[in-house]
Short mmCIF file of C-alpha atoms in Angstrom, two decimals:
data_model
loop_
_atom_site.label_atom_id
_atom_site.label_comp_id
_atom_site.label_asym_id
_atom_site.label_seq_id
_atom_site.Cartn_x
_atom_site.Cartn_y
_atom_site.Cartn_z
CA MET V 291 81.36 -123.73 126.77
CA ILE V 292 84.43 -126.29 126.08
CA SER V 293 81.77 -128.84 125.15
CA GLN V 294 79.61 -126.89 122.78
CA LEU V 295 83.90 -125.41 121.19
CA LEU V 296 83.82 -129.90 121.20
CA ILE V 297 80.50 -130.60 119.43
CA LYS V 298 81.81 -127.56 116.86
CA LEU V 299 84.96 -128.82 116.20
CA GLY V 300 83.17 -132.55 116.06
CA SER V 301 81.06 -131.41 113.66
CA LYS V 302 83.37 -129.78 111.80
CA VAL V 303 85.51 -132.69 111.36
CA MET V 304 82.87 -134.56 110.15
CA ALA V 305 81.57 -132.40 108.05
CA LEU V 306 85.34 -132.91 106.16
CA LEU V 307 85.46 -136.39 106.55
CA TYR V 308 82.71 -136.62 105.19
CA PHE V 309 83.51 -134.05 102.41
CA CYS V 310 86.62 -136.48 101.14
CA GLY V 311 84.09 -139.75 101.46
CA GLY V 312 82.01 -137.87 99.57
CA LEU V 313 84.70 -136.72 96.86
CA SER V 314 86.50 -140.49 97.10
CA ASN V 315 83.74 -141.46 96.31
CA LEU V 316 82.29 -139.51 93.22
CA ALA V 317 86.58 -140.49 91.73
CA PHE V 318 86.41 -143.97 92.17
CA GLN V 319 82.94 -144.58 90.68
CA GLY V 320 84.41 -141.24 87.56
CA PHE V 321 87.48 -143.55 87.46
CA TYR V 322 85.13 -146.78 87.14
CA LEU V 323 82.52 -145.42 84.27
CA GLY V 324 84.76 -142.96 83.10
CA PHE V 325 86.19 -146.62 81.54
CA THR V 326 83.23 -149.00 81.41
CA PRO V 327 82.15 -149.22 77.87
CA PRO V 328 79.60 -147.20 76.23
CA PHE V 329 82.08 -144.47 75.58
CA LYS V 330 80.93 -141.01 74.50
CA THR V 331 83.00 -138.94 73.08
CA GLY V 332 80.61 -136.84 71.68
CA ARG V 333 79.93 -135.69 74.63
CA ILE V 334 83.54 -135.49 75.63
CA ILE V 335 84.84 -133.82 72.99
CA GLU V 336 81.17 -131.15 73.46
CA GLN V 337 82.48 -130.35 77.33
CA ALA V 338 86.65 -129.99 76.09
CA LYS V 339 85.47 -127.25 73.87
CA LYS V 340 83.46 -125.94 76.90
CA THR V 341 86.16 -126.64 79.32
CA GLY V 342 89.14 -126.44 76.70
CA ILE V 343 89.30 -124.27 73.61
CA ASP V 344 86.60 -121.65 75.02
CA SER V 345 88.96 -120.89 78.12
CA PHE V 346 91.54 -119.40 75.31
CA PRO V 347 90.90 -116.37 74.99
CA ILE V 348 91.37 -115.92 79.04
CA VAL V 349 94.21 -118.08 79.62
CA SER V 350 96.61 -115.89 77.23
CA LEU V 351 95.15 -112.80 78.80
CA ILE V 352 96.75 -114.28 81.77
CA ALA V 353 99.40 -115.55 80.86
CA LEU V 354 100.98 -112.96 79.35
CA PHE V 355 100.60 -110.26 81.32
CA ILE V 356 102.25 -112.83 84.05
CA GLY V 357 104.91 -113.21 81.35
CA PHE V 358 105.38 -109.28 81.03
CA ILE V 359 105.28 -108.98 84.77
CA PHE V 360 107.36 -111.65 86.05
CA ALA V 361 110.60 -110.30 83.59
CA LEU V 362 110.04 -106.77 84.94
CA GLN V 363 110.10 -108.36 88.39
CA THR V 364 113.51 -110.44 87.72
CA ALA V 365 115.32 -107.27 85.69
CA TYR V 366 114.32 -105.58 88.58
CA PHE V 367 117.27 -107.76 90.49
CA MET V 368 119.73 -108.45 87.73
CA GLN V 369 119.39 -105.58 86.10
CA ARG V 370 122.10 -104.43 89.86
CA ILE V 371 124.29 -107.67 89.32
CA GLY V 372 124.91 -106.94 85.80
CA SER V 373 123.18 -110.29 84.59
CA GLU V 374 119.70 -109.18 82.54
CA LEU V 375 120.75 -111.77 79.98
CA TYR V 376 119.33 -114.85 82.68
CA ILE V 377 116.00 -112.63 82.72
CA ALA V 378 115.58 -115.56 79.64
CA SER V 379 116.37 -118.84 81.63
CA LEU V 380 114.60 -117.54 84.70
CA VAL V 381 111.44 -116.63 83.24
CA ALA V 382 111.69 -119.81 81.13
CA LEU V 383 112.21 -122.07 84.58
CA SER V 384 109.59 -120.35 86.39
CA VAL V 385 107.65 -120.26 83.95
CA VAL V 386 107.20 -123.81 82.56
CA ARG V 387 107.90 -125.30 85.95
CA GLU V 388 105.01 -123.13 88.17
CA LEU V 389 103.26 -119.87 86.50
CA GLY V 390 101.95 -121.79 83.68
CA PRO V 391 100.47 -125.01 84.93
CA VAL V 392 99.13 -123.61 88.45
CA ILE V 393 97.95 -120.64 86.76
CA THR V 394 96.03 -122.36 84.25
CA ALA V 395 94.09 -124.61 86.63
CA LEU V 396 93.43 -121.75 88.91
CA VAL V 397 92.17 -119.86 85.93
CA VAL V 398 90.00 -122.95 85.10
CA ALA V 399 89.08 -123.77 89.00
CA GLY V 400 88.06 -120.07 88.41
CA ARG V 401 86.05 -119.98 84.95
CA VAL V 402 85.11 -123.94 84.10
CA GLY V 403 84.73 -125.40 87.89
CA ALA V 404 82.21 -122.69 89.19
CA ALA V 405 80.70 -123.13 85.68
CA ILE V 406 80.10 -126.87 86.08
CA THR V 407 79.41 -126.13 89.86
CA ALA V 408 76.52 -123.65 88.67
CA GLU V 409 74.87 -126.66 86.19
CA LEU V 410 74.90 -129.34 88.05
CA GLY V 411 73.52 -127.17 91.03
CA SER V 412 70.35 -125.91 89.05
CA MET V 413 70.01 -129.27 87.76
CA GLN V 414 69.43 -130.19 90.76
CA VAL V 415 67.62 -128.36 91.74
CA THR V 416 65.30 -128.72 89.26
CA GLU V 417 65.26 -132.28 89.95
CA GLN V 418 67.16 -133.33 86.64
CA ILE V 419 69.94 -135.88 88.35
CA ASP V 420 66.84 -137.20 88.97
CA ALA V 421 64.84 -137.04 85.87
CA LEU V 422 68.34 -138.12 84.18
CA GLU V 423 68.24 -141.54 86.66
CA THR V 424 64.44 -142.22 86.31
CA LEU V 425 65.14 -142.38 82.31
CA GLY V 426 67.73 -145.14 83.68
CA THR V 427 70.75 -143.25 82.95
CA ASN V 428 73.75 -143.03 85.63
CA PRO V 429 74.54 -138.69 86.03
CA VAL V 430 77.86 -139.53 87.35
CA LYS V 431 79.10 -141.69 83.81
CA TYR V 432 77.08 -138.57 82.27
CA LEU V 433 77.58 -135.80 83.19
CA VAL V 434 81.02 -136.03 85.40
CA VAL V 435 82.84 -138.34 83.19
CA PRO V 436 82.54 -136.47 80.11
CA ARG V 437 83.63 -133.22 82.32
CA PHE V 438 86.71 -135.43 83.98
CA ILE V 439 88.32 -137.00 80.81
CA ALA V 440 88.18 -133.53 79.35
CA LEU V 441 89.75 -131.66 81.99
CA SER V 442 92.48 -133.79 82.16
CA PHE V 443 93.04 -133.90 78.30
CA MET V 444 92.88 -130.35 78.57
CA LEU V 445 94.73 -128.72 81.50
CA PRO V 446 97.98 -129.15 80.04
CA LEU V 447 97.30 -128.20 76.40
CA LEU V 448 95.76 -125.69 77.70
CA THR V 449 99.13 -125.28 79.95
CA ILE V 450 101.35 -125.91 77.68
CA TYR V 451 99.68 -123.24 75.43
CA ALA V 452 100.37 -120.73 79.03
CA ASP V 453 104.16 -121.71 79.16
CA ALA V 454 104.40 -120.69 75.32
CA ILE V 455 102.62 -117.47 75.65
CA GLY V 456 104.24 -116.09 79.69
CA ILE V 457 108.01 -116.81 77.49
CA PHE V 458 106.87 -114.48 74.80
CA GLY V 459 105.56 -111.77 77.11
CA SER V 460 109.04 -112.10 78.68
CA TYR V 461 110.24 -112.06 75.30
CA LEU V 462 108.63 -108.75 74.44
CA ILE V 463 110.09 -107.35 77.72
CA CYS V 464 113.43 -108.30 77.05
CA VAL V 465 114.19 -107.55 73.69
CA PHE V 466 112.05 -104.34 73.16
CA LYS V 467 112.28 -102.78 76.58
CA LEU V 468 115.44 -103.83 77.73
CA GLY V 469 117.75 -104.45 74.58
CA ILE V 470 118.75 -107.52 74.57
CA SER V 471 118.61 -109.53 71.17
CA SER V 472 116.56 -111.85 69.68
CA ALA V 473 118.13 -115.27 68.69
CA MET V 474 120.37 -114.35 72.21
CA TYR V 475 117.18 -114.40 74.62
CA MET V 476 116.13 -117.87 72.47
CA ARG V 477 119.21 -119.41 73.18
CA VAL V 478 119.38 -119.04 76.64
CA THR V 479 115.96 -120.22 76.78
CA PHE V 480 115.73 -123.05 75.15
CA GLU V 481 119.07 -124.12 77.01
CA ALA V 482 117.15 -123.49 80.63
CA LEU V 483 114.92 -125.77 79.43
CA LEU V 484 114.87 -129.82 80.10
CA PHE V 485 112.98 -132.36 79.18
CA LYS V 486 111.93 -133.26 82.91
CA ASP V 487 110.95 -129.63 83.17
CA LEU V 488 108.12 -129.96 80.52
CA PHE V 489 106.79 -133.04 82.04
CA THR V 490 106.53 -132.31 85.91
CA GLY V 491 105.31 -129.02 84.77
CA LEU V 492 102.74 -130.87 82.54
CA PHE V 493 102.15 -133.73 84.35
CA LYS V 494 100.71 -132.56 87.42
CA THR V 495 97.92 -130.62 85.36
CA ILE V 496 96.80 -133.34 84.28
CA PHE V 497 95.73 -134.06 88.37
CA PHE V 498 95.20 -130.51 88.39
CA GLY V 499 91.90 -131.44 85.67
CA MET V 500 90.71 -134.04 87.63
CA ILE V 501 90.27 -131.93 90.88
CA ILE V 502 88.11 -129.37 89.14
CA ALA V 503 86.28 -131.92 87.94
CA PHE V 504 85.19 -134.01 90.53
CA VAL V 505 85.45 -130.95 93.25
CA SER V 506 82.93 -129.23 90.41
CA CYS V 507 80.62 -132.13 89.57
CA TYR V 508 81.03 -132.86 93.71
CA GLU V 509 78.96 -129.75 95.22
CA GLY V 510 76.60 -129.26 92.14
CA PHE V 511 75.24 -132.82 92.87
CA ASN V 512 75.13 -131.45 96.55
CA VAL V 513 73.43 -128.37 96.43
CA GLU V 514 70.30 -128.18 98.83
CA GLY V 515 68.09 -125.17 99.00
CA GLY V 516 67.61 -123.53 95.71
CA ALA V 517 69.12 -120.75 93.86
CA GLU V 518 71.64 -120.36 97.70
CA GLY V 519 72.90 -123.13 97.47
CA VAL V 520 73.84 -122.61 93.92
CA GLY V 521 75.53 -119.73 95.18
CA LYS V 522 76.33 -121.27 98.14
CA ALA V 523 78.14 -124.98 96.25
CA THR V 524 79.95 -122.54 94.03
CA ARG V 525 81.89 -120.19 96.79
CA HIS V 526 82.63 -124.30 98.28
CA SER V 527 83.63 -125.40 94.96
CA VAL V 528 86.51 -122.76 93.42
CA VAL V 529 87.56 -122.16 97.08
CA THR V 530 88.00 -125.44 97.65
CA SER V 531 89.55 -126.40 94.30
CA PHE V 532 92.13 -123.81 94.80
CA ILE V 533 93.02 -125.22 98.19
CA LEU V 534 93.60 -128.05 96.42
CA ILE V 535 95.18 -127.59 93.20
CA ILE V 536 97.77 -125.71 95.76
CA ALA V 537 97.70 -128.09 98.10
CA ALA V 538 98.37 -130.93 94.80
CA ASP V 539 101.46 -128.75 93.37
CA CYS V 540 102.71 -128.89 96.21
CA PHE V 541 102.81 -132.57 97.05
CA PHE V 542 104.43 -132.74 93.01
CA THR V 543 106.96 -130.40 93.49
CA ALA V 544 108.53 -132.13 96.25
CA LEU V 545 107.74 -135.82 94.69
CA PHE V 546 109.62 -134.34 91.40
CA TYR V 547 112.66 -132.66 94.07
CA PHE V 548 113.53 -135.53 95.15
CA ILE V 549 112.64 -138.23 91.66
CA PHE V 550 114.48 -135.95 88.98
CA PRO V 551 117.14 -134.20 90.98
CA MET M 270 38.39 -151.59 89.99
CA LEU M 271 39.22 -154.07 86.83
CA ARG M 272 39.35 -152.02 83.04
CA PRO M 273 38.53 -152.52 79.56
CA GLY M 274 40.91 -155.01 78.03
CA LEU M 275 42.46 -156.13 81.57
CA ASP M 276 41.77 -160.09 82.39
CA LYS M 277 42.38 -160.22 85.78
CA ILE M 278 44.43 -158.38 88.72
CA ILE M 279 47.26 -158.21 89.81
CA THR M 280 49.60 -156.63 92.07
CA MET M 281 51.49 -153.97 90.72
CA ILE M 282 53.01 -152.49 92.39
CA GLU M 283 53.15 -152.89 96.82
CA ILE M 284 54.55 -150.89 98.84
CA LYS M 285 54.91 -152.10 102.41
CA ASN M 286 55.73 -151.08 105.54
CA LEU M 287 58.26 -148.28 104.53
CA HIS M 288 60.41 -146.06 106.10
CA LYS M 289 62.43 -142.74 105.50
CA SER M 290 63.89 -140.24 107.65
CA PHE M 291 65.98 -136.93 106.30
CA ALA M 292 67.86 -136.09 109.65
CA ASP M 293 65.14 -135.73 112.62
CA ASN M 294 62.41 -135.53 110.70
CA LYS M 295 60.32 -138.41 109.76
CA VAL M 296 59.02 -138.66 105.89
CA LEU M 297 57.66 -142.26 106.03
CA ASP M 298 56.85 -143.80 108.82
CA GLY M 299 55.13 -147.96 108.29
CA LEU M 300 53.98 -146.78 104.75
CA SER M 301 51.89 -149.68 102.85
CA LEU M 302 49.65 -149.51 99.45
CA LYS M 303 49.04 -151.87 96.70
CA ILE M 304 48.08 -150.87 92.87
CA THR M 305 46.12 -153.14 90.82
CA GLU M 306 48.12 -153.01 87.56
CA GLY M 307 46.16 -150.80 84.80
CA THR M 308 44.11 -148.76 87.40
CA THR M 309 45.52 -145.10 88.63
CA CYS M 310 45.78 -144.27 91.49
CA VAL M 311 45.50 -141.00 93.18
CA ILE M 312 47.52 -139.87 96.04
CA ILE M 313 46.90 -137.08 98.10
CA GLY M 314 48.33 -134.65 100.66
CA ARG M 315 49.79 -131.49 102.01
CA SER M 316 51.99 -129.98 100.34
CA GLY M 317 56.09 -131.90 102.23
CA CYS M 318 54.57 -134.74 103.41
CA GLY M 319 56.66 -137.18 101.57
CA LYS M 320 54.39 -137.97 98.80
CA SER M 321 57.32 -137.27 95.70
CA VAL M 322 59.52 -139.00 98.20
CA LEU M 323 57.00 -142.27 98.22
CA LEU M 324 57.63 -141.10 93.82
CA LYS M 325 61.16 -141.66 93.98
CA HIS M 326 61.70 -144.92 95.98
CA ILE M 327 58.95 -146.86 93.99
CA GLU M 328 61.84 -145.21 91.34
CA GLY M 329 64.37 -146.60 93.69
CA ILE M 330 66.41 -142.82 93.45
CA LEU M 331 65.73 -143.07 97.52
CA ARG M 332 66.12 -146.21 99.64
CA PRO M 333 64.21 -147.10 102.02
CA GLU M 334 65.24 -147.28 105.23
CA ASN M 335 63.07 -149.57 106.35
CA GLY M 336 59.67 -151.73 104.62
CA GLU M 337 60.06 -153.16 100.59
CA VAL M 338 58.95 -151.47 97.48
CA PHE M 339 57.63 -154.03 95.29
CA ILE M 340 57.48 -153.56 91.67
CA ASP M 341 55.86 -156.68 88.88
CA GLY M 342 57.11 -158.87 92.34
CA LYS M 343 61.03 -157.64 92.05
CA GLU M 344 61.87 -155.82 95.14
CA VAL M 345 63.48 -152.07 93.84
CA GLY M 346 65.97 -151.27 96.95
CA LYS M 347 67.34 -154.14 96.07
CA LEU M 348 68.16 -154.15 92.84
CA LYS M 349 71.26 -152.62 91.38
CA GLY M 350 73.17 -151.43 88.08
CA VAL M 351 71.14 -152.86 85.70
CA ASP M 352 68.80 -154.66 87.30
CA LEU M 353 67.61 -150.91 88.14
CA ASN M 354 67.84 -149.39 84.67
CA ALA M 355 66.31 -152.25 83.19
CA LEU M 356 63.15 -151.73 86.12
CA ARG M 357 63.75 -147.87 85.08
CA MET M 358 63.33 -148.19 81.73
CA ARG M 359 59.52 -150.05 82.13
CA MET M 360 57.77 -146.85 84.34
CA GLY M 361 58.37 -142.88 83.54
CA MET M 362 58.31 -140.27 85.66
CA VAL M 363 56.66 -137.16 84.59
CA PHE M 364 58.21 -134.11 87.01
CA GLN M 365 56.70 -131.46 89.05
CA GLY M 366 58.50 -128.61 87.78
CA GLY M 367 59.17 -130.90 84.49
CA ALA M 368 62.86 -131.05 85.19
CA LEU M 369 63.35 -130.99 81.18
CA PHE M 370 67.59 -131.01 80.47
CA ASP M 371 68.35 -127.74 79.66
CA SER M 372 70.73 -128.03 77.77
CA LEU M 373 69.14 -130.57 75.22
CA ASN M 374 66.08 -129.58 72.92
CA VAL M 375 62.49 -130.69 73.02
CA ALA M 376 63.20 -133.47 70.45
CA GLY M 377 66.26 -134.75 72.29
CA ASN M 378 64.78 -134.20 75.61
CA VAL M 379 61.67 -136.60 74.75
CA GLY M 380 64.04 -138.79 73.02
CA PHE M 381 66.37 -139.57 75.98
CA GLY M 382 65.77 -143.07 76.87
CA LEU M 383 65.38 -143.99 73.48
CA ILE M 384 68.51 -142.56 72.29
CA GLU M 385 70.85 -143.86 75.71
CA HIS M 386 69.45 -146.84 75.82
CA LYS M 387 67.38 -148.72 72.40
CA HIS M 388 70.27 -148.62 69.87
CA LEU M 389 67.64 -147.45 67.42
CA PRO M 390 68.21 -145.55 64.21
CA GLU M 391 67.67 -142.42 63.55
CA LYS M 392 64.60 -141.61 62.13
CA GLU M 393 62.30 -144.57 64.10
CA VAL M 394 63.65 -142.11 67.07
CA PHE M 395 62.41 -139.06 64.96
CA GLU M 396 59.24 -140.93 64.23
CA ARG M 397 58.67 -142.20 68.84
CA VAL M 398 59.61 -138.81 69.51
CA LYS M 399 56.49 -137.22 66.77
CA ASP M 400 53.81 -140.14 68.06
CA SER M 401 54.86 -139.50 71.65
CA LEU M 402 54.35 -135.58 70.79
CA ALA M 403 51.61 -135.57 68.92
CA LEU M 404 49.52 -138.09 72.04
CA VAL M 405 50.55 -135.28 74.43
CA GLY M 406 48.87 -132.35 71.53
CA LEU M 407 51.71 -131.44 70.48
CA ARG M 408 54.07 -130.97 67.61
CA GLY M 409 56.83 -128.74 65.77
CA ILE M 410 58.27 -128.29 68.40
CA GLU M 411 60.24 -130.98 68.15
CA GLU M 412 63.43 -127.75 67.99
CA LYS M 413 62.80 -126.02 70.67
CA MET M 414 64.67 -125.23 73.93
CA PRO M 415 62.44 -125.70 77.12
CA SER M 416 63.65 -122.12 78.12
CA GLU M 417 61.26 -121.35 75.80
CA LEU M 418 58.31 -123.06 76.38
CA SER M 419 55.55 -122.37 79.28
CA GLY M 420 54.82 -124.07 82.38
CA GLY M 421 51.92 -126.78 80.69
CA MET M 422 54.21 -126.59 77.19
CA LYS M 423 56.82 -128.30 79.59
CA LYS M 424 54.71 -130.48 82.31
CA ARG M 425 53.32 -131.52 78.24
CA VAL M 426 56.51 -132.33 76.68
CA ALA M 427 57.71 -133.59 80.04
CA LEU M 428 55.12 -136.84 79.76
CA ALA M 429 55.71 -137.03 76.49
CA ARG M 430 59.10 -138.27 77.33
CA ALA M 431 57.69 -140.41 80.39
CA ILE M 432 56.11 -142.31 77.57
CA CYS M 433 57.98 -142.12 75.14
CA ILE M 434 59.76 -145.62 75.60
CA LYS M 435 56.25 -147.55 76.26
CA PRO M 436 56.59 -147.32 80.15
CA GLU M 437 54.30 -149.88 82.21
CA ILE M 438 53.98 -147.63 84.61
CA ILE M 439 53.02 -143.94 84.93
CA LEU M 440 54.02 -141.88 88.32
CA TYR M 441 52.98 -138.04 88.25
CA ASP M 442 54.14 -135.56 90.78
CA GLU M 443 51.89 -133.41 91.05
CA PRO M 444 50.87 -132.99 87.58
CA THR M 445 48.60 -130.05 87.49
CA THR M 446 49.98 -127.80 90.13
CA GLY M 447 51.39 -123.91 88.76
CA VAL M 448 49.24 -124.74 85.36
CA ASP M 449 46.20 -122.38 85.21
CA PRO M 450 43.01 -124.40 86.11
CA ILE M 451 41.99 -124.75 81.88
CA THR M 452 45.40 -126.44 80.94
CA ALA M 453 45.22 -128.33 84.37
CA ASP M 454 41.80 -129.40 82.94
CA SER M 455 43.49 -130.18 80.18
CA ILE M 456 46.18 -132.25 81.77
CA ASN M 457 43.96 -134.33 83.19
CA GLU M 458 41.87 -135.63 80.09
CA LEU M 459 45.83 -136.23 78.32
CA ILE M 460 46.20 -138.28 82.30
CA ARG M 461 42.51 -139.65 82.04
CA SER M 462 43.21 -140.60 77.20
CA LEU M 463 46.84 -141.49 78.03
CA HIS M 464 46.16 -144.50 80.50
CA ASP M 465 43.38 -145.85 77.84
CA LYS M 466 45.00 -145.77 74.97
CA LEU M 467 48.13 -147.30 76.65
CA LYS M 468 46.68 -149.46 79.50
CA VAL M 469 49.05 -148.68 81.77
CA THR M 470 49.42 -148.33 85.87
CA SER M 471 49.59 -144.70 87.04
CA ILE M 472 50.62 -143.02 90.50
CA VAL M 473 49.31 -139.99 91.10
CA VAL M 474 50.84 -137.29 93.48
CA THR M 475 48.48 -134.36 94.19
CA HIS M 476 46.45 -132.23 96.51
CA ASP M 477 43.94 -130.47 93.60
CA MET M 478 41.15 -132.58 94.67
CA ARG M 479 39.62 -131.64 91.03
CA SER M 480 42.34 -133.79 90.19
CA ALA M 481 41.72 -136.18 91.85
CA TYR M 482 38.47 -137.22 91.40
CA LYS M 483 38.81 -136.58 87.62
CA ILE M 484 41.51 -139.35 87.05
CA GLY M 485 41.88 -141.52 89.80
CA ASP M 486 40.62 -144.98 89.68
CA LYS M 487 40.94 -145.14 93.59
CA ILE M 488 42.54 -142.20 96.34
CA ALA M 489 44.30 -142.74 98.59
CA MET M 490 44.74 -140.44 101.44
CA LEU M 491 48.49 -139.53 102.86
CA TYR M 492 49.54 -138.37 106.18
CA ASP M 493 51.97 -138.74 109.32
CA GLY M 494 53.98 -140.70 107.33
CA LYS M 495 51.10 -143.29 106.59
CA ILE M 496 47.72 -143.69 104.39
CA ILE M 497 45.36 -143.19 106.63
CA ALA M 498 42.23 -144.15 104.35
CA GLU M 499 42.09 -145.27 100.59
CA GLY M 500 38.44 -146.19 98.37
CA SER M 501 37.05 -144.63 95.31
CA PRO M 502 36.51 -141.28 94.27
CA GLU M 503 32.98 -142.24 95.90
CA GLU M 504 33.95 -142.83 99.45
CA ILE M 505 36.78 -140.26 99.87
CA GLN M 506 34.70 -138.03 99.18
CA ASN M 507 31.16 -139.79 102.20
CA SER M 508 33.85 -140.27 103.85
CA LYS M 509 33.41 -139.66 107.74
CA ASN M 510 37.12 -139.72 108.49
CA PRO M 511 37.83 -135.74 109.81
CA TYR M 512 41.43 -136.12 108.74
CA VAL M 513 39.95 -136.74 105.13
CA TYR M 514 37.48 -134.28 105.79
CA GLN M 515 39.43 -131.69 106.47
CA PHE M 516 41.90 -132.19 103.67
CA ILE M 517 39.09 -132.54 100.58
CA ASN M 518 36.87 -129.51 101.33
CA GLY M 519 40.32 -127.28 102.03
CA LEU M 520 39.01 -126.40 105.76
CA ALA M 521 41.54 -124.16 107.47
CA LYS M 522 40.52 -125.61 111.19
CA GLY M 523 40.46 -129.22 111.70
CA PRO M 524 41.90 -131.81 113.15
CA ILE M 525 45.24 -132.36 110.81
CA THR M 526 45.90 -128.31 111.38
CA GLU M 527 45.29 -128.84 115.42
CA ASN M 528 48.40 -131.57 115.20
#
């Protein structure tokens, strides 16, 4: 009974270590090949469009709702203590430092990460990845590098945009519902925001982009067993990306807390 | 064994004592085989006996656990990066399901190797693509996507992709599986004629005996991770080996199914 449990635990630990090893190996190869010529800008732009530009509508919608929700939730308490004006600064800080980057990363992980895993997984199942190799093309260079570069560029851009939309959502609630004047709202918002808030918010999204790209590509490459395997890998990819994004966020928040007190 | 146009016998592919297993499953267990330049070797065997695994070792996609694969004197398992890719560009592989890239159209698929590796002007690539497609009997489908093609056409396009880089060796993974008998025969004819025109060395993995007799200069049977018999199509057809007899006659009862 106990030995059975230990065996099970051991195999889980091995699987985890195997995953970490494989993921780091892919990330290392991705970096190495990403910075060695030839550079195929065409494919990076294609991926930037697929992963970034096509995500604008869903990111806008979600950021707008987050702005609404956050304004209303903070209003609940701020009205009790009679300082509605500070809703603006509270929303600006939390959206720029935390909500914008993380929500954007999670939306992109769900939308783009899942699509990447499903696409590469189907390619793996139908031997297209092997076919790339037989045509003398490194699959990491051809498939992973453009996605990783595109995601690490596009995620910060999407985040800036999500920040703006989120603050705009809160602005709508405050100006039209709570009766704060438009000029006042803007002034309080920009007074609250410092450069370091924007920087710490955006810096971590570069890493979120890499996490999404490498995890989803790794899961796609390691699909086994046909259509069912693709489904399983897609689920794994989204769950793993979510966990790693939140963990990385925790790490960066702690790091910046001590670097920029 | 010698084909017209080649004046001496050179061993193009040599496999020595190849071993490979996945988890606890021993797939190749001491396989050895020699293939002469300019000939077609057909490897027959049951589904799942390791025929595709063998091809992937020749392409260097899988690494042997034990044993060596030599192509034109170079050991595939020891090559890396640029050298391996250079060797791969001398080989073309036709995958079972075609393995065409879904995201590219037919021209993009067929010209893939040229576009990626040979820095040729666009016009020349297009000419080569057109020629390769013409060789497999296809015209005017350059702009179509793989999803718009039938199974037989996909196999032809895959074949065109393999020959577009002008390889010296072509590997076929079950070229006639999953297509109707008439298309299968036209693919056989195609393999035969490409062979005569391009003077390539070919390995064809199949379990379609009709195709094996038609295209093979030599037939080798893979069973239990080893080559258990090899010879000319006539020799295989008249083989006294009970395993070979059961397989080529397609009998449900025999030594293969008893174990």
